[in-house]
PDB file of C-alpha atoms in Angstrom:
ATOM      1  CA  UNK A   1       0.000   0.000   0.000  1.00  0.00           C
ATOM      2  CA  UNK A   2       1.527   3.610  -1.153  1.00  0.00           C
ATOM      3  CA  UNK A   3       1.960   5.547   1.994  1.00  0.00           C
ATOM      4  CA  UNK A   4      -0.017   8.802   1.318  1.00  0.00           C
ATOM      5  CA  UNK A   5      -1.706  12.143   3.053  1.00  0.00           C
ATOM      6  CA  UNK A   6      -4.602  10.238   3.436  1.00  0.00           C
ATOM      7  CA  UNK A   7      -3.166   7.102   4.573  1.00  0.00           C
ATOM      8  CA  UNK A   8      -1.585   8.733   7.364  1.00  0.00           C
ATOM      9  CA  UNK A   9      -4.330  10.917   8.350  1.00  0.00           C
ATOM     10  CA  UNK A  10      -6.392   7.687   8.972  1.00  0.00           C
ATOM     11  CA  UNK A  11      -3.738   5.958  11.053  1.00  0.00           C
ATOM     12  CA  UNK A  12      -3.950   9.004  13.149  1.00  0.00           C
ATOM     13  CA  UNK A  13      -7.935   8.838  13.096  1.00  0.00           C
ATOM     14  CA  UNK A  14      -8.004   5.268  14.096  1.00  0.00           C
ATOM     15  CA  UNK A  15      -5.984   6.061  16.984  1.00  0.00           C
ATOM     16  CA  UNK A  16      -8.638   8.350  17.778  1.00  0.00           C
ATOM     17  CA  UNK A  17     -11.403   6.154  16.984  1.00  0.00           C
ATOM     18  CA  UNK A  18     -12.842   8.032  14.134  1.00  0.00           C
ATOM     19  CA  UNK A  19     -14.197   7.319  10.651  1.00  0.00           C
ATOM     20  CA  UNK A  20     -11.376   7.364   7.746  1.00  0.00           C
ATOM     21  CA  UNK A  21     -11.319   9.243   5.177  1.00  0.00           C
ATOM     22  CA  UNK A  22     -10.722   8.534   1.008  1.00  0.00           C
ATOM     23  CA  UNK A  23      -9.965  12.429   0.610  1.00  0.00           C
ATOM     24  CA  UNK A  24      -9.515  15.490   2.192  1.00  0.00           C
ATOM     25  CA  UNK A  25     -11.886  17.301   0.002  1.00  0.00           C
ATOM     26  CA  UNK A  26     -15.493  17.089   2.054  1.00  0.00           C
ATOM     27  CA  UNK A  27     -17.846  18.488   5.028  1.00  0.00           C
ATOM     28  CA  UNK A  28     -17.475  15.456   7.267  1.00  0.00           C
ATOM     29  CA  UNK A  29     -15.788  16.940  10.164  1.00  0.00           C
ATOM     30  CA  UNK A  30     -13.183  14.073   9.872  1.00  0.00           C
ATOM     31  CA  UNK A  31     -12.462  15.509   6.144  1.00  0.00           C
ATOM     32  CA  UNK A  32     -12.240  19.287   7.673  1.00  0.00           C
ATOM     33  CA  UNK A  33     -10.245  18.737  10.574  1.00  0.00           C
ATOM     34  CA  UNK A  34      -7.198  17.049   8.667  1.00  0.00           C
ATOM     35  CA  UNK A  35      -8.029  19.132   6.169  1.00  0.00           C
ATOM     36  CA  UNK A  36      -7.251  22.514   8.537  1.00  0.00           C
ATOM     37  CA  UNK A  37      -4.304  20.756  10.486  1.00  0.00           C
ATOM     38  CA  UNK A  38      -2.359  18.203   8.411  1.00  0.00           C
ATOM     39  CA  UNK A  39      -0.236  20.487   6.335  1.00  0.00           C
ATOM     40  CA  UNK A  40       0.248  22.300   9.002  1.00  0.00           C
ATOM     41  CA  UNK A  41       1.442  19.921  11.542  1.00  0.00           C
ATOM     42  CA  UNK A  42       3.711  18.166   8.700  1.00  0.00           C
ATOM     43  CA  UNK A  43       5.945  20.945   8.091  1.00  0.00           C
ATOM     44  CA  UNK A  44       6.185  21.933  11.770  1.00  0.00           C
ATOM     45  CA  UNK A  45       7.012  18.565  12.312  1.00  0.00           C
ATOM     46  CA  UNK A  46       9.906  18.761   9.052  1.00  0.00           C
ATOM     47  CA  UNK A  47      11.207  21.744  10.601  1.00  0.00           C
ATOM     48  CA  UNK A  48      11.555  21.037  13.603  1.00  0.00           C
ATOM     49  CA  UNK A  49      15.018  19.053  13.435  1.00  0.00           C
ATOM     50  CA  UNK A  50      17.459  18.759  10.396  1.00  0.00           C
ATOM     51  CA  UNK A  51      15.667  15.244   8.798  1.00  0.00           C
ATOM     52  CA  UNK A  52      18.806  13.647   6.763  1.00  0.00           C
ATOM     53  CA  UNK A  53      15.878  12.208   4.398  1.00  0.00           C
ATOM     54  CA  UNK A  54      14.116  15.760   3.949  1.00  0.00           C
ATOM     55  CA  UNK A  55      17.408  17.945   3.981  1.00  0.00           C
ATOM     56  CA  UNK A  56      18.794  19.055   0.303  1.00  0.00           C
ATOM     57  CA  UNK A  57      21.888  21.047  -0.952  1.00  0.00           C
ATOM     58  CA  UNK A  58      21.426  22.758  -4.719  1.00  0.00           C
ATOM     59  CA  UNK A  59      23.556  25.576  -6.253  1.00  0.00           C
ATOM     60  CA  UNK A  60      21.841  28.842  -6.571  1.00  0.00           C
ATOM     61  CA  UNK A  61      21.790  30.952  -9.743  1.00  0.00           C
ATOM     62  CA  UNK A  62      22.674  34.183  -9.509  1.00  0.00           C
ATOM     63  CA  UNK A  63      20.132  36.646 -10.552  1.00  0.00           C
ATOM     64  CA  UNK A  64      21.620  40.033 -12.829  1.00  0.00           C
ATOM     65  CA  UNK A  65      19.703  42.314 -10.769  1.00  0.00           C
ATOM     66  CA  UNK A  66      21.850  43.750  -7.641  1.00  0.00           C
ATOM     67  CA  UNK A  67      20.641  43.748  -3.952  1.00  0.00           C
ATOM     68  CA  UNK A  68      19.620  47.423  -2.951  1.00  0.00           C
ATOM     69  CA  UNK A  69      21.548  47.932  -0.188  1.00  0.00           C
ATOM     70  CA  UNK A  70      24.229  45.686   2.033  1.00  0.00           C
ATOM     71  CA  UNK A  71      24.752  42.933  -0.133  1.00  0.00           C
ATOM     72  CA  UNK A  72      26.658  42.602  -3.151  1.00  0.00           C
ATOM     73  CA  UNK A  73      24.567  39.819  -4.727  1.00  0.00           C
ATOM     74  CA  UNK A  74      21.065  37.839  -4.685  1.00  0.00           C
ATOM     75  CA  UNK A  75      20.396  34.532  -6.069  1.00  0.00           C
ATOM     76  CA  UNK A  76      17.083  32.756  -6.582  1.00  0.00           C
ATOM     77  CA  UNK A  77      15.938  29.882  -3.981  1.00  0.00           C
ATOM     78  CA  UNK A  78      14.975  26.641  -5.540  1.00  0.00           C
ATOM     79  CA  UNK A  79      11.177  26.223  -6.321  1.00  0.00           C
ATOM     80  CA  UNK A  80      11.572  22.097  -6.261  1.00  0.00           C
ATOM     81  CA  UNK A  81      11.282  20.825  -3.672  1.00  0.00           C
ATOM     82  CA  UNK A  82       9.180  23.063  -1.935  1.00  0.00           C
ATOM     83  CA  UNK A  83      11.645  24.626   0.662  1.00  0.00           C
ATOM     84  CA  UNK A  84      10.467  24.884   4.375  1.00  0.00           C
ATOM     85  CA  UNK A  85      13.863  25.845   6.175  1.00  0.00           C
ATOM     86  CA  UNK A  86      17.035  27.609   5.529  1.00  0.00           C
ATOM     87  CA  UNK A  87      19.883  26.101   7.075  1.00  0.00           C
ATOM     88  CA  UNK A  88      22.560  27.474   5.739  1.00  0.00           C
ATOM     89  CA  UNK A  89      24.364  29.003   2.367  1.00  0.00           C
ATOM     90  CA  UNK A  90      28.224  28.250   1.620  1.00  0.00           C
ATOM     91  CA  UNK A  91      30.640  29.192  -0.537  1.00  0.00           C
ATOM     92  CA  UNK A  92      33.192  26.050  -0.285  1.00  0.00           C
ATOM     93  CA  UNK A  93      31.623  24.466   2.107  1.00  0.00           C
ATOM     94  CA  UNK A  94      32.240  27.230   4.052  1.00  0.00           C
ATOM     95  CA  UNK A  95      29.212  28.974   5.509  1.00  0.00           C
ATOM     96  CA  UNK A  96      28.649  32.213   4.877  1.00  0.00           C
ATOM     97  CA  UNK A  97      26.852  35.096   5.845  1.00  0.00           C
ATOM     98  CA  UNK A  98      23.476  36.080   4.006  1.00  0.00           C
ATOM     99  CA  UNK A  99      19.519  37.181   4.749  1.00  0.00           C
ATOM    100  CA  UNK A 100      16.955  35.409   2.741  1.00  0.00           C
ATOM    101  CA  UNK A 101      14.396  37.836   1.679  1.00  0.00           C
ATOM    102  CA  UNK A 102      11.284  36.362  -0.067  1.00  0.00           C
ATOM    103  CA  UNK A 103      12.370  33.536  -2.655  1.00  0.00           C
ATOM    104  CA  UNK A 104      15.860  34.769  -2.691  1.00  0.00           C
ATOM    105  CA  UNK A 105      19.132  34.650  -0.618  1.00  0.00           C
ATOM    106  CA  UNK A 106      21.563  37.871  -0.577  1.00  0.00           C
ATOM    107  CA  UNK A 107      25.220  37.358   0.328  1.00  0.00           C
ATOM    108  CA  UNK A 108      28.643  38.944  -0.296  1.00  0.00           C
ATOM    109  CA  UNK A 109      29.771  36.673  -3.451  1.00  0.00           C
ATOM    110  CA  UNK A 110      32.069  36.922  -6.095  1.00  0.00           C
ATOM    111  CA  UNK A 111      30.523  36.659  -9.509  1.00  0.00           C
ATOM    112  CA  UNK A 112      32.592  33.337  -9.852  1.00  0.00           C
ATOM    113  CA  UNK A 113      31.904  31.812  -6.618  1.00  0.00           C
ATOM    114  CA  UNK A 114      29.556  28.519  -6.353  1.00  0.00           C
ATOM    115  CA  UNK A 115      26.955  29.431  -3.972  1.00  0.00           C
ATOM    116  CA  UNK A 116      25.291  26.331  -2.999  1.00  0.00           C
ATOM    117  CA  UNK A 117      21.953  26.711  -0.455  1.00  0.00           C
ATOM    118  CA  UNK A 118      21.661  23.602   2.521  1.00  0.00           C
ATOM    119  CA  UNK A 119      17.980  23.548   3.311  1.00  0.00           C
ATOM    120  CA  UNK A 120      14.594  21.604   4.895  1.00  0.00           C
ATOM    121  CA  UNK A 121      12.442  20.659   1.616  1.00  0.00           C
ATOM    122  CA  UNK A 122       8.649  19.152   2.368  1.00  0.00           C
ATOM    123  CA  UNK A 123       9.494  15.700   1.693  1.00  0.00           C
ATOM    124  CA  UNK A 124       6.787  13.045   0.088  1.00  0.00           C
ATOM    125  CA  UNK A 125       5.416  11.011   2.492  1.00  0.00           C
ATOM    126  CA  UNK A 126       6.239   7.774   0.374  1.00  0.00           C
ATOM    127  CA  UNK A 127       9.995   8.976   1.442  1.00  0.00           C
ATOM    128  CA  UNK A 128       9.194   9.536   4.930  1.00  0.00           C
ATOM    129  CA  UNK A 129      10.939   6.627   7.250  1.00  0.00           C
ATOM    130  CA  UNK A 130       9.228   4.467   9.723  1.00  0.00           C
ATOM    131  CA  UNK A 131      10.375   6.455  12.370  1.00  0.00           C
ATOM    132  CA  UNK A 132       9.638   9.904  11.531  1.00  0.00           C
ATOM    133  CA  UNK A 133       5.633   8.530  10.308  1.00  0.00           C
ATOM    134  CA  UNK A 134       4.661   6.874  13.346  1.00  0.00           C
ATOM    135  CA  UNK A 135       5.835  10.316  15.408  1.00  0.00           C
ATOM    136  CA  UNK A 136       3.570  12.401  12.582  1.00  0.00           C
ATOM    137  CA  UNK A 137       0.994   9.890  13.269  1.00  0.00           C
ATOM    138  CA  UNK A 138       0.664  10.161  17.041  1.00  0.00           C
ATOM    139  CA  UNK A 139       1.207  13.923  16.825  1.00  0.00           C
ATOM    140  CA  UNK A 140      -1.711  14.762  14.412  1.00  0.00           C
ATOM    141  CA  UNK A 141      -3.940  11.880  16.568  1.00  0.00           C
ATOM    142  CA  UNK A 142      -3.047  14.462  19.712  1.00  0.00           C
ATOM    143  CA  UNK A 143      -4.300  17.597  17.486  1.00  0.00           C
ATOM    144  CA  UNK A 144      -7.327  14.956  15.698  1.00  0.00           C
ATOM    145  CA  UNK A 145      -8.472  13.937  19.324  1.00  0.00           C
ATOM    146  CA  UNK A 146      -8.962  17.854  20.210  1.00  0.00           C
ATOM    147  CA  UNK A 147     -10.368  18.634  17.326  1.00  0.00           C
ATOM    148  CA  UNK A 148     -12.683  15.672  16.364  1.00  0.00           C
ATOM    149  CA  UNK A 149     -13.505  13.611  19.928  1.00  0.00           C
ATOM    150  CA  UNK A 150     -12.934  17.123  22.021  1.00  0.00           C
ATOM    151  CA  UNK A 151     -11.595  14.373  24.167  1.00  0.00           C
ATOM    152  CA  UNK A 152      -8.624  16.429  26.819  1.00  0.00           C
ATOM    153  CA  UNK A 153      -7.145  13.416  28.256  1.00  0.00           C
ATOM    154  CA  UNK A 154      -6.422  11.792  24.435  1.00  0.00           C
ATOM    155  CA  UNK A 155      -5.231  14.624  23.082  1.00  0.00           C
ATOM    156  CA  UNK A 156      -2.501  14.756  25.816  1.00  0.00           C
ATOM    157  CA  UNK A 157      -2.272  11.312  25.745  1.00  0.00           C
ATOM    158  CA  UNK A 158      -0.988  11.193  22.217  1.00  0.00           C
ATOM    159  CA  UNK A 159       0.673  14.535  22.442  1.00  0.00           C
ATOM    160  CA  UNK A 160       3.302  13.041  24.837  1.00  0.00           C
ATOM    161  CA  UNK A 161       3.469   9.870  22.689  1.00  0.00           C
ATOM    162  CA  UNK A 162       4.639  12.114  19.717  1.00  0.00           C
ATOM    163  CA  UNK A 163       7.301  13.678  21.986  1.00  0.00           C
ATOM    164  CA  UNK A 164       8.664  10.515  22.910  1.00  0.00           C
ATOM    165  CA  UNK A 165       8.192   9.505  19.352  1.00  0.00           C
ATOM    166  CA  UNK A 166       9.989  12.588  18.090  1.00  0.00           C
ATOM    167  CA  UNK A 167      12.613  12.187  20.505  1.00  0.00           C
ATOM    168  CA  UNK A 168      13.297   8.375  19.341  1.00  0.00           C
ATOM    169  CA  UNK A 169      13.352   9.511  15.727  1.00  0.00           C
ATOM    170  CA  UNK A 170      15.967  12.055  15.832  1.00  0.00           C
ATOM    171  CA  UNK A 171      17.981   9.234  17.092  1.00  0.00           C
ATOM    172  CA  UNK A 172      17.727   7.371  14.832  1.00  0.00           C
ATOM    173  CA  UNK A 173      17.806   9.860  12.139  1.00  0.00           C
ATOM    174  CA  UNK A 174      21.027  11.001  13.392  1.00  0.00           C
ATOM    175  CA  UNK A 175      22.915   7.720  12.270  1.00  0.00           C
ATOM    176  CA  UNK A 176      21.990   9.020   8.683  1.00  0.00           C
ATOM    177  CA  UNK A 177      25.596  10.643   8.610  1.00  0.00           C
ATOM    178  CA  UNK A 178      29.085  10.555  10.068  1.00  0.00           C
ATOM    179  CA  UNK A 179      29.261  11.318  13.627  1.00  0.00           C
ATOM    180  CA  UNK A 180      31.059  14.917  13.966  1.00  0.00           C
ATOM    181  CA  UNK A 181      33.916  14.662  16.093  1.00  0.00           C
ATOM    182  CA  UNK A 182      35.707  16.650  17.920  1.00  0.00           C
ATOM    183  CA  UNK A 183      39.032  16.999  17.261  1.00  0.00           C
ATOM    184  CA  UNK A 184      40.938  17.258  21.103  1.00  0.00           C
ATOM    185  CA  UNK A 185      44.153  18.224  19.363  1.00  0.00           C
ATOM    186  CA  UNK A 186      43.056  21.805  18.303  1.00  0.00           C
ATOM    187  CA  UNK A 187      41.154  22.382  22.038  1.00  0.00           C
ATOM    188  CA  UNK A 188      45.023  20.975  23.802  1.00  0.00           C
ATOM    189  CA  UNK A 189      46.603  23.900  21.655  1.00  0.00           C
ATOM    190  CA  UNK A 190      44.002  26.903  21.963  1.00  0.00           C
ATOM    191  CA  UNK A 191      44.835  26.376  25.496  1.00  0.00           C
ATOM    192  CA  UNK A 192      48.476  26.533  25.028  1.00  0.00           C
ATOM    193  CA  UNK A 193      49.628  23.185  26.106  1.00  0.00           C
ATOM    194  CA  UNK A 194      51.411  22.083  23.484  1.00  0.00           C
TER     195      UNK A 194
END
């Protein structure tokens, strides 16, 4: 079975003990209540830790126009994937400073340099792992239970399951890349011991 919107907006409202749903679009108040929170939940949940499996790096193009005032240049943002976050912009993998101001990012840049954007993109949930879905799941059953059963008790109830949830998954998540070291050798020498 493809892992969907609706798919995991009914794992959510059979946690709740509600009807499912085949769409979003409709006046059942199980079809407006996911309607009104899922997105919204989703990309708070997306954004709320650097996902390896919903974090992207592209090159920016440089636009002609020049910024109006403080930077030297302004490239466009990506369009695909949808972009939620900003985490950082680098020249040589080397961060650099910049503001993002609508759709674009201005920086100090040389018309040569590479400038490539790191960001948070609103991944398909038929990419989403295991781990990351059952944590959306329980968290939009905390927000379904308020908003469907009016039921206090379930909505915190699930509400600390997704924290838990959340918490496991950026665990795991965070063997998704090389553990970041620190290197003892420079700390020995700021301190003047060698």
């Amino acid at each position: 079975m493809a892992v969907t919107q609706v798919t995991i907006a009914n794992k959510a409202l059979a946690l709740v003990g509600s009807n499912t749903i085949s769409t979003f679009v409709g006046t059942s108040t199980e079809q407006i209540v996911a309607t009104e929170l899922y997105d919204m939940i989703v990309e708070a949940a997306l954004v709320s830790h650097r996902w390896r499996f919903a974090t992207g790096k592209q090159t920016l193009s440089r636009l002609v126009d020049v910024p109006l005032d403080q930077w030297d240049a302004a490239y466009q943002l990506p369009t695909q994937p949808i972009l939620l976050l900003l985490n950082g912009v680098y020249v040589l993998d080397v961060a650099i400073d910049y503001d993002r101001y609508e759709d674009k990012v201005f920086c100090d840049a040389a018309v040569d340099d590479t400038v490539n954007a790191d960001y948070i993109f609103r991944a398909n949930e038929a990419d989403w792992p295991a781990y990351f879905t059952s944590a959306v799941v329980a968290d939009l059953a905390g927000n379904f239970a308020a908003g469907i059963t009016q039921d206090a008790s379930m909505s915190t109830l699930f509400s600390e399951k997704s924290e838990i949830l959340y918490r496991k998954a950026r665990w795991a998540d965070s063997s998704s890349q090389t553990a970041k070291n620190l290197d003892a050798r420079t700390l020995i020498r700021k301190r003047g011991r060698i």
